[in-house]
Amino acid sequence: MDRLEIREFLTSLMREDLGRGDLFSQICDDGPVSVFAHIKAKESGIFSGEVYAKELCDMYRIECNFLIKDGKPFSKDSVLLELRGRYVEILKIERSLLNLLQHSSGIATHTRRYVNKLEGYNVMLLDTRKTRALLRGLEKYSVRNGGAINHRFGLDSMLMLKDTHLAHINDLQSFIDKARKNLPFGTSIEIEVDSVELAREAFDANVDIVMCDNMSLASIKEVVSLRNYIGSKALIEASGNVTLDNIVEIAKCGVDAISSGSLIHKAVWLDMSMKVF
């Protein structure tokens, strides 16, 4: 997301929390014009959310000093961010700022566990489109800070044919030929397969990526061997029920990438708190 998109997102986020106006700011004389605050970690993890936090603070004229950068590890009791600004403005953004940092850092931390498992294997770790409504930009940004790579952002990123698409495509080769003629130059085409036979058809149709969806390790290995035997240049992606316990075994099959929606939807918020001085 670019800065304008982030600003629009944050404006909507604050509108949700402020409603018709912050009641505290209507009765508070603001005390000292400027106060100091910090955000502290109550557990260890990987930090994420710096870009969004900076923009939110800028919107409310709050000075922010990050003691840690996106993608870096932190320990329990670490001070992550220092704030200075008007008392009522800091209180206005407190919950929204914490929500952003806790959610984003939770995803980055969870993603890093998977990334660490794949260390030493030449396999890309990808996320999916299984994101919360209107939070795709934030959640995929968090995945990147965890060390993984974004899969397509939306239906306009690449042409992916899943089982629901293939159900009404009778001639795959003709469909791929038509797609090559009509899609913008360089657009990738990916096909989800659930059998070695369908993978062979995909290779013959000269697609760019073949996704082995919920296939056994033995079948994935067979698809990789078939690709190598026929000399296809297609990349092979494995997906479906990927866990920390089985991701290494999947990587050993020889795939180029492993995608998992659980990087996002299985992540748990990290505990953080703000203190005003």
Tab-separated table of C-alpha atoms in Angstrom, residues 163 166 191-203 210-216 218-220 222-224 226:
chain	number	residue	atom	x	y	z
A	163	ASP	CA	-10.882	-26.280	-8.950
A	166	LEU	CA	-11.643	-25.767	-13.834
A	191	ILE	CA	-3.251	-23.701	-11.973
A	192	GLU	CA	-4.302	-25.524	-8.827
A	193	VAL	CA	-4.070	-29.297	-9.210
A	194	ASP	CA	-5.061	-32.190	-6.985
A	195	SER	CA	-3.571	-35.057	-8.994
A	196	VAL	CA	-0.473	-35.945	-10.997
A	197	GLU	CA	-2.649	-36.343	-14.096
A	198	LEU	CA	-3.962	-32.771	-13.845
A	199	ALA	CA	-0.435	-31.529	-13.208
A	200	ARG	CA	0.709	-33.141	-16.450
A	201	GLU	CA	-2.115	-31.388	-18.299
A	202	ALA	CA	-1.045	-28.084	-16.739
A	203	PHE	CA	2.591	-28.610	-17.758
A	210	VAL	CA	1.449	-25.402	-10.767
A	211	MET	CA	0.027	-25.488	-7.245
A	212	CYS	CA	-0.210	-28.902	-5.598
A	213	ASP	CA	-3.232	-28.424	-3.365
A	214	ASN	CA	-3.723	-30.783	-0.414
A	215	MET	CA	-1.701	-33.508	-2.110
A	216	SER	CA	0.256	-36.221	-0.330
A	218	ALA	CA	4.412	-38.837	-2.431
A	219	SER	CA	2.209	-37.162	-5.046
A	220	ILE	CA	4.023	-33.837	-4.700
A	222	GLU	CA	5.862	-37.267	-8.353
A	223	VAL	CA	4.738	-33.894	-9.737
A	224	VAL	CA	8.229	-32.456	-9.162
A	226	LEU	CA	7.412	-35.134	-13.814
